[in-house]
Short mmCIF file of C-alpha atoms in Angstrom, two decimals:
data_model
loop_
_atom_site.label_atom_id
_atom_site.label_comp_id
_atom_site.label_asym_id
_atom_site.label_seq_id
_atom_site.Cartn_x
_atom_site.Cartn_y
_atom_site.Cartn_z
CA UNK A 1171 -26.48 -149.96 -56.34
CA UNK A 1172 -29.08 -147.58 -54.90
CA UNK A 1173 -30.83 -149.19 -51.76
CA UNK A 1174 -34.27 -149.17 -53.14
CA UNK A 1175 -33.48 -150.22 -56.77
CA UNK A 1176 -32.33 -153.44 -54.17
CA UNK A 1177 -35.40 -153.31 -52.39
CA UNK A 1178 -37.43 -153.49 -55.81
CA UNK A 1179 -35.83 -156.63 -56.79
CA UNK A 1180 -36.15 -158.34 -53.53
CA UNK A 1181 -39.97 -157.77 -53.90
CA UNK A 1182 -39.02 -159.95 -57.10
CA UNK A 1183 -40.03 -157.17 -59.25
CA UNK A 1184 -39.33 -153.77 -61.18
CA UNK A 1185 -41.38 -151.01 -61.87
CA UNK A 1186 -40.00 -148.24 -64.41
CA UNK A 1187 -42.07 -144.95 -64.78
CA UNK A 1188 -41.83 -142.53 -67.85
CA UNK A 1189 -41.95 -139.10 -66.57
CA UNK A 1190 -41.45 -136.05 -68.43
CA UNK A 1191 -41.26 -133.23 -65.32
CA UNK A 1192 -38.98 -133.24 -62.01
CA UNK A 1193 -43.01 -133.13 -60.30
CA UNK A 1194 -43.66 -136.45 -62.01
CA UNK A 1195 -40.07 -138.08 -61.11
CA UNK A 1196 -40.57 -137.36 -57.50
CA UNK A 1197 -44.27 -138.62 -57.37
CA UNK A 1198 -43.02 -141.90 -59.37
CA UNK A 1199 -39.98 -142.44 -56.52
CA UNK A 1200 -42.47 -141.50 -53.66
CA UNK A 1201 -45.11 -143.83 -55.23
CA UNK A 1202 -42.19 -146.71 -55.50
CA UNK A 1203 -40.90 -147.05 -58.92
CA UNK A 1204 -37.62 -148.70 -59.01
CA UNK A 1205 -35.99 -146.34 -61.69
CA UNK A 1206 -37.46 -143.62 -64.12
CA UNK A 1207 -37.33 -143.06 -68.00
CA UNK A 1208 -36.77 -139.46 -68.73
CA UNK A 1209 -38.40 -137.89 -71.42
CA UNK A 1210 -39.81 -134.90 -73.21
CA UNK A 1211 -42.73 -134.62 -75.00
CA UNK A 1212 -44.54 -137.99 -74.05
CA UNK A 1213 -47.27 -137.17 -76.27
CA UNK A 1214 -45.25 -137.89 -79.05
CA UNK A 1215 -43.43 -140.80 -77.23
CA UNK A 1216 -40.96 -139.26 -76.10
CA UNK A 1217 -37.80 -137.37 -77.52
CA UNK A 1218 -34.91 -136.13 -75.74
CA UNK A 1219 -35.24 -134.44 -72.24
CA UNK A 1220 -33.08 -131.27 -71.84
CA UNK A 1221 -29.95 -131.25 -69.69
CA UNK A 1222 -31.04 -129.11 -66.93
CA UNK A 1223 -34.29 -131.79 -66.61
CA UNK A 1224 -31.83 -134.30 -65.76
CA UNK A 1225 -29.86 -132.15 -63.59
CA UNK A 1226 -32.67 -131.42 -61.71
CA UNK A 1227 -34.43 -134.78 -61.27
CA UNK A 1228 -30.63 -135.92 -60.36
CA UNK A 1229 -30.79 -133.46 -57.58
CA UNK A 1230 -34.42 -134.33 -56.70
CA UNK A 1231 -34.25 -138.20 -56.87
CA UNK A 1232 -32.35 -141.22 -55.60
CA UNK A 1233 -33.55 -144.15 -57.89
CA UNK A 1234 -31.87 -144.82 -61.06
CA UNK A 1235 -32.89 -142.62 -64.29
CA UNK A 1236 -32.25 -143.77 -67.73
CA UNK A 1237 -32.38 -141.38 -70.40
CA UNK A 1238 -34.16 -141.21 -73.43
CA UNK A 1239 -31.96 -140.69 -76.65
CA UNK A 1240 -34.31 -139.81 -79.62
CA UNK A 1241 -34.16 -136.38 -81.42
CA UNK A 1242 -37.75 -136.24 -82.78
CA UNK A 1243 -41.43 -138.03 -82.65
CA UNK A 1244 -42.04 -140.24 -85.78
CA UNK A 1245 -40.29 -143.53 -87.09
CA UNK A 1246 -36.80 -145.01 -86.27
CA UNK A 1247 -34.63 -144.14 -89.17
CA UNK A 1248 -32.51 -141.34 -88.76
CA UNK A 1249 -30.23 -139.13 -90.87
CA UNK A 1250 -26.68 -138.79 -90.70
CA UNK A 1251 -27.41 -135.19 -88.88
CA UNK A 1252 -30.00 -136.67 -86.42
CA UNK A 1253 -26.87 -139.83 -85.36
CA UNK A 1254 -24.90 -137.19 -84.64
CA UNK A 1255 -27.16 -135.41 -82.53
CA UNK A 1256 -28.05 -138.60 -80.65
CA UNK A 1257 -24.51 -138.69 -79.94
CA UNK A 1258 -23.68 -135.37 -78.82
CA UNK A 1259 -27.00 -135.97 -76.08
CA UNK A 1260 -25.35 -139.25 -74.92
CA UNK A 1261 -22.16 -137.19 -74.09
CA UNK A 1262 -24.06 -134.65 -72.44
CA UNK A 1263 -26.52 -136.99 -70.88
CA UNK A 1264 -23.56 -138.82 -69.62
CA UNK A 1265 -21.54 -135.41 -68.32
CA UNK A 1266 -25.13 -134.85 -66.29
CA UNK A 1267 -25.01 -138.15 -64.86
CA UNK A 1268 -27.35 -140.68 -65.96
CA UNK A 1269 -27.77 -143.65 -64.73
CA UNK A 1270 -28.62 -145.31 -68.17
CA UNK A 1271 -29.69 -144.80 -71.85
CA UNK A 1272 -32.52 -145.13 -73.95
CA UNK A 1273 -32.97 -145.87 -77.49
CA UNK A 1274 -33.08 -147.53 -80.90
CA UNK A 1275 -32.61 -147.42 -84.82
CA UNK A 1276 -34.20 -149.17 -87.36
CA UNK A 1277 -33.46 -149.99 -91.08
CA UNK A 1278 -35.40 -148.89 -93.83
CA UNK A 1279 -37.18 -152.79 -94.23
CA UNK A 1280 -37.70 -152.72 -90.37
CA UNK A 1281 -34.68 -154.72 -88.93
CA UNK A 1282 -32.43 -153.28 -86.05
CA UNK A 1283 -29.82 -151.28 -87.85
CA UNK A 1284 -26.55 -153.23 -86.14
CA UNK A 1285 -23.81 -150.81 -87.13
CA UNK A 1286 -25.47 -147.62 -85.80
CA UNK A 1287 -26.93 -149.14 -82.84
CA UNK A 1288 -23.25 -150.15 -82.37
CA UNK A 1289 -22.04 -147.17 -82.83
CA UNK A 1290 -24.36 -145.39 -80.23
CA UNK A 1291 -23.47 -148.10 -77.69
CA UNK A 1292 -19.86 -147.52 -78.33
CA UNK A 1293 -20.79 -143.88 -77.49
CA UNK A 1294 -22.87 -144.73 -74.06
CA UNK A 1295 -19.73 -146.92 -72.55
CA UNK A 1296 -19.91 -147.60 -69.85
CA UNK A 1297 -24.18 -146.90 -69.08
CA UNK A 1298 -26.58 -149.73 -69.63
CA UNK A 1299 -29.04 -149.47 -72.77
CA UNK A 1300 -32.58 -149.90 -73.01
CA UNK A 1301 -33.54 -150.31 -76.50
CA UNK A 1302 -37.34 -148.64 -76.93
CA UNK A 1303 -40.48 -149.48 -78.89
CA UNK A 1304 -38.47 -149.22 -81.97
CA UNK A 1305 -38.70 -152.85 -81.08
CA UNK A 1306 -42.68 -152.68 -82.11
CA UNK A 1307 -42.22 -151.60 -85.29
CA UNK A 1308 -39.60 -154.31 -86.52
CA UNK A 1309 -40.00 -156.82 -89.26
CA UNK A 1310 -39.50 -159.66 -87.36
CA UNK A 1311 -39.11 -159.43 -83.35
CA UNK A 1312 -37.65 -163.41 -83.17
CA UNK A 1313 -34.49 -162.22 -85.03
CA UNK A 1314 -34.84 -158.14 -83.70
CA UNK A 1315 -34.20 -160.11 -79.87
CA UNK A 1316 -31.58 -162.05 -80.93
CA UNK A 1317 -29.59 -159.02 -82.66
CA UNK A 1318 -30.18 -156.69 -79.86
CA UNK A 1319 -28.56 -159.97 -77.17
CA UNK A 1320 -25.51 -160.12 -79.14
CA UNK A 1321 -25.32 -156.13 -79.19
CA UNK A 1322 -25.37 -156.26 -75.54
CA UNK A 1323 -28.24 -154.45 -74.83
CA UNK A 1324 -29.63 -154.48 -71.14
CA UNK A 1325 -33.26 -154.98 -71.85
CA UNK A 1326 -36.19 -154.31 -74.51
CA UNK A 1327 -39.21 -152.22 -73.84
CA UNK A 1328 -42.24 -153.33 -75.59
CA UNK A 1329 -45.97 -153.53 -76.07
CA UNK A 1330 -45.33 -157.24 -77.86
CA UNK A 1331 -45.56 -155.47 -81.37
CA UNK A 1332 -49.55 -154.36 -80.45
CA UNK A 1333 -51.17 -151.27 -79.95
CA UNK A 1334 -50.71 -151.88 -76.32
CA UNK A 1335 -48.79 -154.61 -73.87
CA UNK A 1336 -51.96 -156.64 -73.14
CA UNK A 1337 -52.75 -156.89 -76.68
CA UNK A 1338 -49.37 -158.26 -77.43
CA UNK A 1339 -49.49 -160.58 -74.07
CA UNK A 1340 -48.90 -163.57 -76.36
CA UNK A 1341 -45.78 -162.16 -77.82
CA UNK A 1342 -44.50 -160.88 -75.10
CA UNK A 1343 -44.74 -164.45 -73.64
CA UNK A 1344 -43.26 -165.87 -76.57
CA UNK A 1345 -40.00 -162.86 -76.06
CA UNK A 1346 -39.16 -163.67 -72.00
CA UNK A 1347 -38.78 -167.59 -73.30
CA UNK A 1348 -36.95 -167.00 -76.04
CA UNK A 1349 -34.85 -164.42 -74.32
CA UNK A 1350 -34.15 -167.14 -71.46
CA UNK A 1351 -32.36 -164.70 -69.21
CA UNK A 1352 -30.55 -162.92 -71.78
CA UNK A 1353 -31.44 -159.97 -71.82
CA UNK A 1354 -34.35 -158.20 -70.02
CA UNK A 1355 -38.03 -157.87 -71.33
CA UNK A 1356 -40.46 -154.88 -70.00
CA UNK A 1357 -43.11 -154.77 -71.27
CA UNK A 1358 -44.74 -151.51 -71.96
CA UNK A 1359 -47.75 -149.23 -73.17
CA UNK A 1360 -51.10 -149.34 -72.20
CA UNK A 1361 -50.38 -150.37 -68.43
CA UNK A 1362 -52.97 -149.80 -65.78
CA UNK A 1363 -54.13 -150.97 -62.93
CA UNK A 1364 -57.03 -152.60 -64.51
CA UNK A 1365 -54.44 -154.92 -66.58
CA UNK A 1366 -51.33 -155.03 -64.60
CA UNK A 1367 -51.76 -158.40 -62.90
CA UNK A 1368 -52.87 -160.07 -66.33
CA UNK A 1369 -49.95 -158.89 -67.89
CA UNK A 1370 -47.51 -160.14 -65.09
CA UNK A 1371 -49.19 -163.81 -64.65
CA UNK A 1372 -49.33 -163.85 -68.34
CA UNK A 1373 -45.94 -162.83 -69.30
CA UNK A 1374 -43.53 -164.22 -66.60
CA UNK A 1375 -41.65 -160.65 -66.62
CA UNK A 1376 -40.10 -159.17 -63.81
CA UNK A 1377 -39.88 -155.52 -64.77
CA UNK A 1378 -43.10 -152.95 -66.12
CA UNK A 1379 -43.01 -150.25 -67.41
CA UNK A 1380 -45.94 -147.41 -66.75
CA UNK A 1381 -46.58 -143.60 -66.82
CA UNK A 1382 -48.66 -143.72 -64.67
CA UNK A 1383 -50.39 -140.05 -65.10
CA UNK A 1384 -53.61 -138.25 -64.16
CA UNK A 1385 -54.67 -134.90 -65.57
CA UNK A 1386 -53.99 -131.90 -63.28
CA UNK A 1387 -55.33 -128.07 -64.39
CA UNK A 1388 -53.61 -126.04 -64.45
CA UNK A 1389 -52.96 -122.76 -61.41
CA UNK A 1390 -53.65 -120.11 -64.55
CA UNK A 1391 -56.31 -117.35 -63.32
CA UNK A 1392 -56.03 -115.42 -66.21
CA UNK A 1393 -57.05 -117.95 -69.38
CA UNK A 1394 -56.85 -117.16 -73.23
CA UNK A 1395 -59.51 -119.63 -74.82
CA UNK A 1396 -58.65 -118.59 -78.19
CA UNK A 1397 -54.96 -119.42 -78.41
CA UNK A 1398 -53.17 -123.00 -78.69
CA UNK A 1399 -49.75 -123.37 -78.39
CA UNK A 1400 -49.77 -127.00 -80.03
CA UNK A 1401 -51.11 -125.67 -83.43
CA UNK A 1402 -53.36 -128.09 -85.10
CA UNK A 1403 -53.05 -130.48 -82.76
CA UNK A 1404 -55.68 -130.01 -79.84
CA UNK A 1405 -53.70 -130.50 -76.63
CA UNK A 1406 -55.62 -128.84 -73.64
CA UNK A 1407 -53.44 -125.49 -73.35
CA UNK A 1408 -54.57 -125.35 -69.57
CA UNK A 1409 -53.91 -129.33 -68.04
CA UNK A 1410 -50.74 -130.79 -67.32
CA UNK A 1411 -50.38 -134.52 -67.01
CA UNK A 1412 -48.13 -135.62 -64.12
CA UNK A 1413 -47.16 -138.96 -62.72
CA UNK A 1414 -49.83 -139.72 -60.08
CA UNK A 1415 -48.60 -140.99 -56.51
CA UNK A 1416 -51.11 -142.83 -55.63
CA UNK A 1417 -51.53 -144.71 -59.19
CA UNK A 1418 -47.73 -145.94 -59.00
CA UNK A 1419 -48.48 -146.95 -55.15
CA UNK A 1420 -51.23 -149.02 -56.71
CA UNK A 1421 -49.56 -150.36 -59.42
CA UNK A 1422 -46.87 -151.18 -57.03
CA UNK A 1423 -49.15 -153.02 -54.87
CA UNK A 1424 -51.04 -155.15 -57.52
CA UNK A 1425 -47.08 -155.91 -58.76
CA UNK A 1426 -46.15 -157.43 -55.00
CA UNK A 1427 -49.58 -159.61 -54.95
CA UNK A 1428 -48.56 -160.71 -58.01
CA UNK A 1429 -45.02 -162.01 -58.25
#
């Protein structure tokens, strides 16, 4: 086990930050996150990073990174063609080195879909699983929790089924009792420092999960005003959003106070 993933959990706590650039990864490590969540495309939550991402945050980074395992933006329910892309990335993803997985499937009536979720942890033997804010959208998270314990998943990511994790505080709660040890609850979305320590004393978690970003413009002299590369949606074409140092050192600090 890494030395400062040990040194996290001595301070009794965990923080995990979603980063989408090697920039960001390094920033969250300097800053004192405990492991990273690799992604693409956080604006849509998230999809698949590419290989050479991981390669290079591998190279760049000693704390753990789990990789996130989702072929598009949008809901949970995937085709037979999308499963089998989710599986070729865990081989890959696994050839490349990571530390851990990310990901999760829903049925069509909003329950964790057991057989594919099975079959994608069959696939990611021997890495540990997160399973993601699928877990926000499910019918029922009571019976969701207890599915995803006896499919041996290592922890849940969530914002407590709310539009963010201090708005589903209560649930959240209610999910670290319930879970009694079981399995791991993060919660997720919506964490600042402005909230952080609320969340902790009110939840009883030991891990968080944060991105942690600030906007940075971009180094372009030469700027097209007219052109958008993000078609209808208006994403600034000229600001990049990295994971701030000094916000993770923050959040890190408030974390210690707390716990």
């Amino acid at each position: 086990m890494p030395n400062l993933l040990h040194y996290q959990m001595l301070d009794g706590f965990l923080m995990e930050t979603c980063v989408d650039s090697v920039e960001s990864a390094i920033n969250a490590e300097r800053g004192g996150a405990g492991r990273i969540e690799l992604c693409s495309n956080l604006l849509e939550g998230g999809t698949t990073p590419s290989t050479g991402l991981l390669q290079v945050v591998k190279e760049n980074v000693k704390i753990p990174v789990y990789v996130m395992i989702r072929p598009r933006g949008g809901d949970f329910l995937y085709s037979d063609w999308e499963l089998e892309v989710m599986k070729r990335d865990i081989e890959q993803m696994k050839n490349h080195e990571a530390d851990g997985l990310v990901f999760g499937v829903l049925t069509e009536d909003g329950h964790v879909d057991s057989e594919l979720c099975m079959d994608l942890l069959a696939a990611s033997r021997p890495l540990p699983v997160t399973f993601h804010r699928a877990f926000d959208m499910v019918l029922d998270p009571v019976v969701a929790l207890e599915t995803l314990v006896s499919l041996g998943f290592e922890r849940i990511l969530t914002s407590g089924c709310d539009s963010s994790a201090l708005e589903g505080l209560p649930v959240i709660k209610r999910l670290v009792e319930q879970a009694k040890g079981r399995i791991v609850i993060m919660p997720g979305g919506g964490i600042t420092e402005r909230n952080l320590q609320r969340i902790l004393e009110g939840s009883g978690v030991q891990e968080f999960h944060c991105s942690a970003r600030s906007s940075r413009d971009s180094t372009m002299k030469y700027r097209n005003p007219n052109v958008s590369m993000g078609g209808s949606l208006s994403v600034p074409e000229y600001a990049i959003k990295v994971a701030d140092g000094t916000k993770v050192r923050t959040l890190n600090a408030i974390a210690k106070n707390t716990l």
